[in-house]
Amino acid sequence: MLVPVTPSAIRLESTAPGNGFGACSLADRLVRDCHTCRVDLTLLQDVLARHGEPAFRARQVWDWTARGAASYDEMTNLPAALRATLADEVPFSSLTLETEAHSRDGTEKALFATADGRPLETVLMRYRDGRRSLCLSSQSGCPLTCTFCATGTMKFGRNLTASEILDQALHFRRKEEVNHVVFMGMGEPLLNLDNVLAACERLPDVGVHPSSTTISTVGWIPGIEQLTEREGPTIRLALSLHAPDDALRSELMPVNDRYPLTDVLDACRSWSEQRKRKVFVEYLMLAGVNDRYEQAVQLAALLVPENTFKVNLIPYNPTDSPFEGSSREAIETFRSTLERRGVPATVRLTRGRDIDAACGQLAARG
Ligand code: SAH
C-alpha cells in the first residue's frame, strides 16, 4: 500500500525476519530506490534502465504516488511512452481491492487480497475535527489467538511486506488526504517490525508524521525494546492491556503467559522514559469480565508512576465471540475511578459498528 504505485514488479527483498515473500511490487522497489538506497537494482530500476531512463524517474514515480496519483497516467512529468511501459510492466499496487464497506458515520473499510491471495483489512475513520485516521494491518491473520478478537480466530497467513502495508495507506490517500495512522488492524505489528518501520519511514510523504503514527501491541517485549532503542523519530506506542491481573489477562490473551504483566509494563516504562512520551493503554470493556470497580482500582495501582500511561477504554465491537460489551454506565464508572486515582482515562469513540469495523471482522467472515 505504500506506493499506490507499488508497481509490484519490483522486488523488495525485505529484511524483516519471517517475511519470506520475495515477489515485490513497484512500491517495494520505490521504497528502496527512493529512500533506503541500500538495495540492489530493483525491477523498477531495471525497467527504467532497459528503456534508457535516468534513475531519478523512480523518485518522480514515488512523489506522484505518495500524493495520491491513481495511475501512471497522471504522472505528467514522465514521458507518455514511459507511462505506458510502466503500466504494462510494473503493477501499480501490491493489493487487489475485494470489498468496500461504508458506515453511516463516515468510516470506510476495505478488504484486500495480496498477490498470493491472503486477506487483509484497512479502515479509514473520518472525524469532525478533520482528523483522517487509517487503521492499518501488519499481518494477514494473527498468530496470537486473543479470545475476544475476530482476527485471532482466523488462520495466521503471513507477515505483510512494507509495500503491502504502504499500499493500504495509498489506497485511501487516492481518495483524500490522511493525517493519522494506527497499527490496530489485523496482526501484531511487533512481530513484523522491520516491515512496519520501513512503511512508517515513507508515511510522512503520504502526509502522516511519526508523531501521528501509533503502533499497538499485545505486549511483545522484544519489539518494545527495539522501539525503545532504535534511532529515529518516535512513533507512538499503545499497549493492549485488557486486564489488571495475570490470571485474567492470560485467559483473554494467551501471550501473557510468555510476557506477563509486570514485565510488559516495565518494558513500557523504559520506552516512555527513553522516548519522553506517554504510553497509551488500551483496555477493552467486557461486561462482567474486566469492568468491575475493584478491577479499575487494581488497574490504577498498576499504572504508576504518574505521567507514564494514559488509558483509552474501548467499547467492545461485538463479534462471534461469547463476550459482550460493558454498558455505558459501567464504562463511565470505570473511567472516573481511574481518573480519581490520578490515571488519565478517555473512552474511545465507537466507529463503524454497522460495517463490522473491528479488527479482522470482515476477513474472518470471508
Ligand atoms: N495486535 C495488536 C494490534 C491489533 S488489535 C494489539 O493487540 O494491540 C488492535 C486493538 O483492537 C487491540 O487493542 C485489540 O484488543 C482491539 N480489538 C480486537 N477486537 C476488538 C473488538 N471486537 N472490539 C474492539 N476492539 C477490539
Coordinates of C-alpha atoms and ligand atoms in Angstrom, one line a residue:
M1 CA 0.0 0.0 0.0
L2 CA 2.9 2.1 0.2
V3 CA 3.0 3.2 -3.2
P4 CA -0.1 3.1 -5.0
V5 CA 2.4 2.8 -7.4
T6 CA 3.6 -0.1 -5.8
P7 CA 4.3 -1.4 -9.0
S8 CA 4.6 -4.8 -7.9
A9 CA 7.2 -5.8 -10.4
I10 CA 9.8 -4.7 -8.0
R11 CA 11.4 -7.0 -5.7
L12 CA 11.6 -5.8 -2.2
E13 CA 13.7 -8.4 -0.5
S14 CA 12.5 -7.4 2.8
T15 CA 15.0 -7.5 5.6
A16 CA 12.3 -8.4 8.0
P17 CA 12.6 -11.8 9.7
G18 CA 9.8 -14.1 8.9
N19 CA 8.7 -12.2 5.9
G20 CA 9.9 -14.7 3.4
F21 CA 8.0 -13.3 0.5
G22 CA 10.1 -12.4 -2.3
A23 CA 7.9 -11.1 -5.1
C24 CA 7.8 -7.4 -4.8
S25 CA 5.7 -4.6 -6.2
L26 CA 6.5 -1.2 -7.5
A27 CA 6.0 0.0 -4.0
D28 CA 8.7 -2.3 -2.9
R29 CA 11.0 -1.1 -5.5
L30 CA 10.3 2.5 -4.9
V31 CA 10.7 2.2 -1.2
R32 CA 14.2 1.1 -1.7
D33 CA 15.2 3.1 -4.6
C34 CA 13.9 6.4 -3.3
H35 CA 14.7 6.2 0.3
T36 CA 16.9 3.4 1.6
C37 CA 19.3 3.1 -1.3
R38 CA 20.8 0.1 0.3
V39 CA 19.4 -2.4 -2.0
D40 CA 20.4 -3.7 -5.3
L41 CA 18.9 -2.7 -8.5
T42 CA 15.2 -3.2 -8.4
L43 CA 12.8 -4.1 -11.0
L44 CA 11.7 -0.6 -11.4
Q45 CA 15.2 0.5 -12.0
D46 CA 15.7 -2.4 -14.4
V47 CA 12.6 -1.4 -16.3
L48 CA 13.7 2.2 -16.3
A49 CA 17.2 1.3 -17.3
R50 CA 16.1 -1.0 -20.0
H51 CA 14.2 1.8 -21.5
G52 CA 17.1 4.2 -21.3
E53 CA 15.5 6.3 -18.5
P54 CA 17.5 8.1 -15.8
A55 CA 17.4 6.9 -12.2
F56 CA 15.6 10.0 -10.9
R57 CA 12.4 8.6 -12.6
A58 CA 11.9 6.3 -9.6
R59 CA 11.7 9.3 -7.3
Q60 CA 9.3 11.0 -9.6
V61 CA 7.0 8.0 -9.6
W62 CA 7.1 7.8 -5.8
D63 CA 6.4 11.6 -5.5
W64 CA 3.2 11.2 -7.5
T65 CA 2.2 8.0 -5.8
A66 CA 2.6 9.5 -2.3
R67 CA 0.5 12.4 -3.3
G68 CA -2.4 10.2 -4.3
A69 CA -2.0 9.7 -8.1
A70 CA -4.4 7.0 -9.2
S71 CA -2.3 5.7 -12.1
Y72 CA 0.9 6.2 -14.1
D73 CA -1.2 8.2 -16.5
E74 CA -1.4 11.1 -14.0
M75 CA 2.4 11.4 -13.8
T76 CA 2.6 14.1 -16.4
N77 CA 6.3 14.8 -16.0
L78 CA 7.0 11.3 -17.2
P79 CA 7.1 10.8 -21.0
A80 CA 3.8 9.2 -22.2
A81 CA 5.6 6.2 -23.7
L82 CA 7.3 5.5 -20.4
R83 CA 3.9 5.7 -18.5
A84 CA 2.5 3.1 -20.8
T85 CA 5.6 0.9 -20.3
L86 CA 5.3 1.1 -16.6
A87 CA 1.6 0.4 -16.7
D88 CA 2.5 -2.8 -18.6
E89 CA 5.4 -3.9 -16.6
V90 CA 5.2 -2.7 -13.0
P91 CA 1.8 -3.3 -11.2
F92 CA 0.6 -0.2 -9.6
S93 CA -0.3 -1.8 -6.3
S94 CA 0.6 -5.0 -4.5
L95 CA -3.0 -5.3 -3.3
T96 CA -6.3 -6.0 -5.0
L97 CA -9.5 -4.4 -3.5
E98 CA -12.1 -7.1 -2.9
T99 CA -14.8 -5.3 -1.0
E100 CA -15.5 -1.9 0.5
A101 CA -18.0 -1.1 3.2
H102 CA -19.2 2.4 4.1
S103 CA -20.5 3.2 7.6
R104 CA -23.2 5.8 8.3
D105 CA -20.6 7.6 10.5
G106 CA -18.2 8.1 7.6
T107 CA -16.0 5.2 8.4
E108 CA -14.8 3.1 5.5
K109 CA -13.4 -0.3 5.5
A110 CA -11.6 -2.1 2.7
L111 CA -10.9 -5.8 2.3
F112 CA -7.9 -6.5 0.2
A113 CA -6.1 -9.6 -1.2
T114 CA -2.4 -9.9 -1.7
A115 CA -1.0 -11.2 -4.9
D116 CA -0.8 -14.7 -3.3
G117 CA -4.5 -14.4 -2.1
R118 CA -4.1 -13.5 1.5
P119 CA -6.9 -11.4 3.0
L120 CA -6.3 -8.2 5.0
E121 CA -8.3 -5.2 6.0
T122 CA -7.9 -1.5 6.4
V123 CA -10.2 1.1 7.9
L124 CA -10.4 4.9 7.4
M125 CA -12.0 6.8 10.2
R126 CA -13.2 10.3 9.5
Y127 CA -13.7 12.7 12.4
R128 CA -15.5 16.0 12.6
D129 CA -12.3 17.9 13.6
G130 CA -10.7 16.9 10.3
R131 CA -8.7 14.0 11.5
R132 CA -8.4 11.2 9.0
S133 CA -7.1 8.2 10.7
L134 CA -6.1 5.0 9.0
C135 CA -6.1 1.7 10.8
L136 CA -3.5 -0.5 9.0
S137 CA -2.9 -4.2 9.1
S138 CA 0.6 -5.6 9.6
Q139 CA -0.1 -9.3 9.1
S140 CA -2.7 -11.4 7.2
G141 CA -4.4 -13.1 10.2
C142 CA -2.6 -13.1 13.5
P143 CA -0.8 -15.9 15.4
L144 CA -1.7 -14.7 18.9
T145 CA -5.3 -16.0 19.4
C146 CA -6.7 -13.4 21.8
T147 CA -10.0 -14.8 22.7
F148 CA -12.2 -11.7 22.0
C149 CA -10.6 -10.8 18.7
A150 CA -12.0 -11.9 15.3
T151 CA -8.6 -11.9 13.7
G152 CA -7.4 -14.3 16.4
T153 CA -9.9 -16.9 15.2
M154 CA -8.6 -16.8 11.6
K155 CA -5.7 -18.9 10.4
F156 CA -2.5 -17.0 10.5
G157 CA -1.3 -16.2 7.0
R158 CA 1.9 -14.3 7.0
N159 CA 3.7 -11.0 7.6
L160 CA 2.8 -8.3 5.2
T161 CA 5.6 -6.7 3.2
A162 CA 6.4 -3.0 3.6
S163 CA 4.7 -2.4 0.2
E164 CA 1.6 -4.2 1.2
I165 CA 1.4 -2.1 4.4
L166 CA 2.0 1.1 2.4
D167 CA -0.4 0.2 -0.3
Q168 CA -3.2 0.1 2.2
A169 CA -2.5 3.8 3.0
L170 CA -2.1 4.7 -0.6
H171 CA -5.4 3.2 -1.5
F172 CA -7.1 5.7 0.9
R173 CA -4.7 8.6 0.0
R174 CA -6.1 8.3 -3.5
K175 CA -9.5 9.3 -2.1
E176 CA -8.4 12.1 0.2
E177 CA -5.6 13.4 2.4
V178 CA -4.9 11.4 5.5
N179 CA -3.1 12.5 8.7
H180 CA -3.0 9.7 11.3
V181 CA -2.1 6.1 11.2
V182 CA -2.7 3.4 13.9
F183 CA -1.4 -0.2 13.6
M184 CA -4.6 -1.6 15.0
G185 CA -5.8 -3.6 12.1
M186 CA -5.0 -7.3 11.6
G187 CA -1.9 -8.7 13.1
E188 CA 0.7 -8.0 15.7
P189 CA 3.0 -5.2 14.4
L190 CA 5.9 -6.0 16.7
L191 CA 6.1 -9.5 15.1
N192 CA 6.7 -7.8 11.7
L193 CA 8.6 -4.7 13.0
D194 CA 11.1 -4.2 10.2
N195 CA 8.4 -4.0 7.5
V196 CA 6.2 -1.9 9.7
L197 CA 9.1 0.6 10.3
A198 CA 10.0 0.6 6.6
A199 CA 6.4 1.5 5.8
C200 CA 6.5 4.2 8.6
E201 CA 9.5 5.8 7.0
R202 CA 7.5 6.5 3.9
L203 CA 4.4 7.7 5.6
P204 CA 5.5 11.3 6.0
D205 CA 5.5 11.6 2.2
V206 CA 1.9 10.4 2.3
G207 CA 1.0 13.0 4.9
V208 CA 1.4 11.1 8.2
H209 CA 4.1 12.3 10.6
P210 CA 5.7 9.8 13.1
S211 CA 4.1 11.7 16.0
S212 CA 0.7 10.9 14.4
T213 CA 1.6 7.2 13.9
T214 CA 0.8 4.7 16.7
I215 CA 2.0 1.1 16.9
S216 CA -0.4 -1.0 19.0
T217 CA 1.0 -4.2 20.6
V218 CA -0.2 -7.1 22.8
G219 CA 3.0 -6.5 24.8
W220 CA 5.6 -8.3 22.7
I221 CA 8.6 -7.3 24.8
P222 CA 11.5 -7.8 22.3
G223 CA 9.7 -5.4 19.9
I224 CA 9.0 -2.8 22.6
E225 CA 12.7 -3.0 23.5
Q226 CA 13.6 -2.4 19.8
L227 CA 11.3 0.6 19.7
T228 CA 13.0 1.9 22.8
E229 CA 16.5 1.6 21.5
R230 CA 16.1 2.5 17.8
E231 CA 17.3 5.7 16.3
G232 CA 15.0 8.0 14.5
P233 CA 11.8 9.8 15.3
T234 CA 9.5 8.4 18.0
I235 CA 6.4 6.6 16.8
R236 CA 3.8 6.4 19.5
L237 CA 3.2 3.2 21.4
A238 CA -0.1 1.7 22.5
L239 CA -0.3 -1.4 24.8
S240 CA -3.4 -3.7 24.7
L241 CA -3.7 -4.5 28.4
H242 CA -7.4 -5.5 28.8
A243 CA -7.0 -7.0 32.3
P244 CA -5.4 -5.8 35.7
D245 CA -4.1 -9.2 36.7
D246 CA -2.1 -12.1 35.1
A247 CA -4.8 -14.8 35.5
L248 CA -7.5 -12.9 33.7
R249 CA -5.0 -11.5 31.1
S250 CA -3.7 -14.9 30.3
E251 CA -7.3 -16.1 29.8
L252 CA -8.0 -13.3 27.4
M253 CA -4.6 -13.1 25.8
P254 CA -2.5 -16.3 25.9
V255 CA 0.6 -14.2 25.0
N256 CA 0.5 -13.1 28.7
D257 CA 2.0 -16.5 29.7
R258 CA 5.1 -15.6 27.8
Y259 CA 5.3 -11.9 28.6
P260 CA 3.4 -11.3 31.9
L261 CA 2.0 -8.0 33.0
T262 CA 4.8 -6.7 35.3
D263 CA 7.5 -7.4 32.6
V264 CA 5.4 -5.8 29.9
L265 CA 4.7 -2.7 32.0
D266 CA 8.4 -2.4 32.9
A267 CA 9.3 -2.5 29.2
C268 CA 6.7 0.2 28.5
R269 CA 8.1 2.4 31.4
S270 CA 11.6 2.1 29.8
W271 CA 10.2 3.1 26.4
S272 CA 8.4 6.1 28.0
E273 CA 11.5 7.3 29.8
Q274 CA 13.7 7.0 26.8
R275 CA 11.2 8.4 24.3
K276 CA 9.7 11.0 26.6
R277 CA 6.1 10.1 25.6
K278 CA 3.2 8.5 27.4
V279 CA 2.2 5.0 26.6
F280 CA -1.5 4.6 25.6
V281 CA -3.1 1.7 27.4
E282 CA -6.0 0.1 25.5
Y283 CA -8.5 -1.6 27.8
L284 CA -11.4 -3.3 26.2
M285 CA -14.6 -3.1 28.3
L286 CA -16.1 -6.6 28.6
A287 CA -19.3 -7.0 30.6
G288 CA -18.8 -9.0 33.8
V289 CA -15.2 -9.9 32.8
N290 CA -12.9 -6.9 33.4
D291 CA -15.2 -4.0 34.1
R292 CA -15.8 -4.2 37.9
Y293 CA -14.9 -1.3 40.3
E294 CA -12.2 -3.4 42.1
Q295 CA -10.6 -4.0 38.7
A296 CA -10.4 -0.3 38.0
V297 CA -8.8 0.2 41.4
Q298 CA -6.3 -2.6 40.6
L299 CA -5.5 -1.2 37.2
A300 CA -4.9 2.3 38.6
A301 CA -2.4 0.8 41.1
L302 CA -0.5 -0.9 38.2
L303 CA -0.2 2.2 36.1
V304 CA 2.5 4.1 38.0
P305 CA 4.3 6.4 38.0
E306 CA 2.1 9.2 37.0
N307 CA 2.6 10.7 33.6
T308 CA 3.7 7.4 32.1
F309 CA 0.3 5.9 31.0
K310 CA -2.9 7.2 29.6
V311 CA -5.8 4.8 29.4
N312 CA -8.2 4.5 26.5
L313 CA -11.3 2.5 27.4
I314 CA -12.6 0.7 24.3
P315 CA -16.3 -0.2 23.9
Y316 CA -16.3 -3.8 22.6
N317 CA -17.4 -4.2 19.0
P318 CA -19.4 -7.4 19.1
T319 CA -18.1 -10.3 17.1
D320 CA -19.0 -14.0 17.1
S321 CA -17.2 -14.4 20.4
P322 CA -19.1 -15.1 23.6
F323 CA -18.1 -11.7 25.0
E324 CA -20.4 -8.7 25.4
G325 CA -19.5 -5.1 25.7
S326 CA -19.9 -3.3 29.1
S327 CA -22.8 -0.8 29.5
R328 CA -22.2 2.9 29.1
E329 CA -22.6 3.4 32.8
A330 CA -20.1 0.7 33.7
I331 CA -17.6 2.3 31.3
E332 CA -18.1 5.7 32.8
T333 CA -17.8 4.4 36.4
F334 CA -14.6 2.6 35.4
R335 CA -13.2 5.8 33.8
S336 CA -14.0 8.1 36.7
T337 CA -12.5 5.5 39.2
L338 CA -9.2 5.7 37.2
E339 CA -9.3 9.4 37.0
R340 CA -9.9 9.8 40.7
R341 CA -6.7 7.8 41.3
G342 CA -4.7 10.0 39.0
V343 CA -4.7 8.0 35.9
P344 CA -5.9 9.9 32.8
A345 CA -8.6 7.9 31.0
T346 CA -10.8 8.5 28.0
V347 CA -13.5 6.5 26.3
R348 CA -12.9 5.7 22.6
L349 CA -15.5 6.9 20.2
T350 CA -17.1 3.9 18.6
R351 CA -16.8 3.9 14.8
G352 CA -18.0 1.8 12.0
R353 CA -20.1 -0.6 14.1
D354 CA -22.6 -1.1 11.2
I355 CA -19.8 -2.3 8.9
D356 CA -18.1 -4.8 11.3
A357 CA -15.1 -2.5 11.6
A358 CA -13.5 -4.3 14.5
C359 CA -10.1 -5.9 13.9
G360 CA -10.5 -8.8 11.5
Q361 CA -14.2 -9.0 11.3
L362 CA -14.6 -8.7 7.6
A363 CA -11.7 -11.0 6.7
A364 CA -12.7 -13.6 9.3
R365 CA -16.1 -13.8 7.8
G366 CA -14.7 -14.1 4.3
Ligands
SAH1 N1 -2.1 -6.9 17.9 C1 -2.1 -5.5 18.2 C2 -2.8 -4.7 17.2 C3 -4.1 -5.2 16.5 S1 -5.6 -5.2 17.5 C4 -2.8 -5.3 19.5 O1 -3.3 -6.3 20.1 O2 -2.7 -4.3 20.1 C5 -5.9 -3.6 17.8 C6 -6.8 -3.3 19.0 O3 -8.1 -3.7 18.8 C7 -6.3 -4.1 20.3 O4 -6.4 -3.3 21.4 C8 -7.4 -5.2 20.3 O5 -7.5 -5.7 21.6 C9 -8.6 -4.4 19.9 N2 -9.8 -5.3 19.5 C10 -9.8 -6.5 19.0 N3 -11.0 -7.0 18.7 C11 -11.9 -6.0 19.1 C12 -13.3 -5.8 19.1 N4 -14.1 -6.8 18.7 N5 -13.8 -4.6 19.6 C13 -13.0 -3.6 20.0 N6 -11.6 -3.7 20.0 C14 -11.1 -4.9 19.6

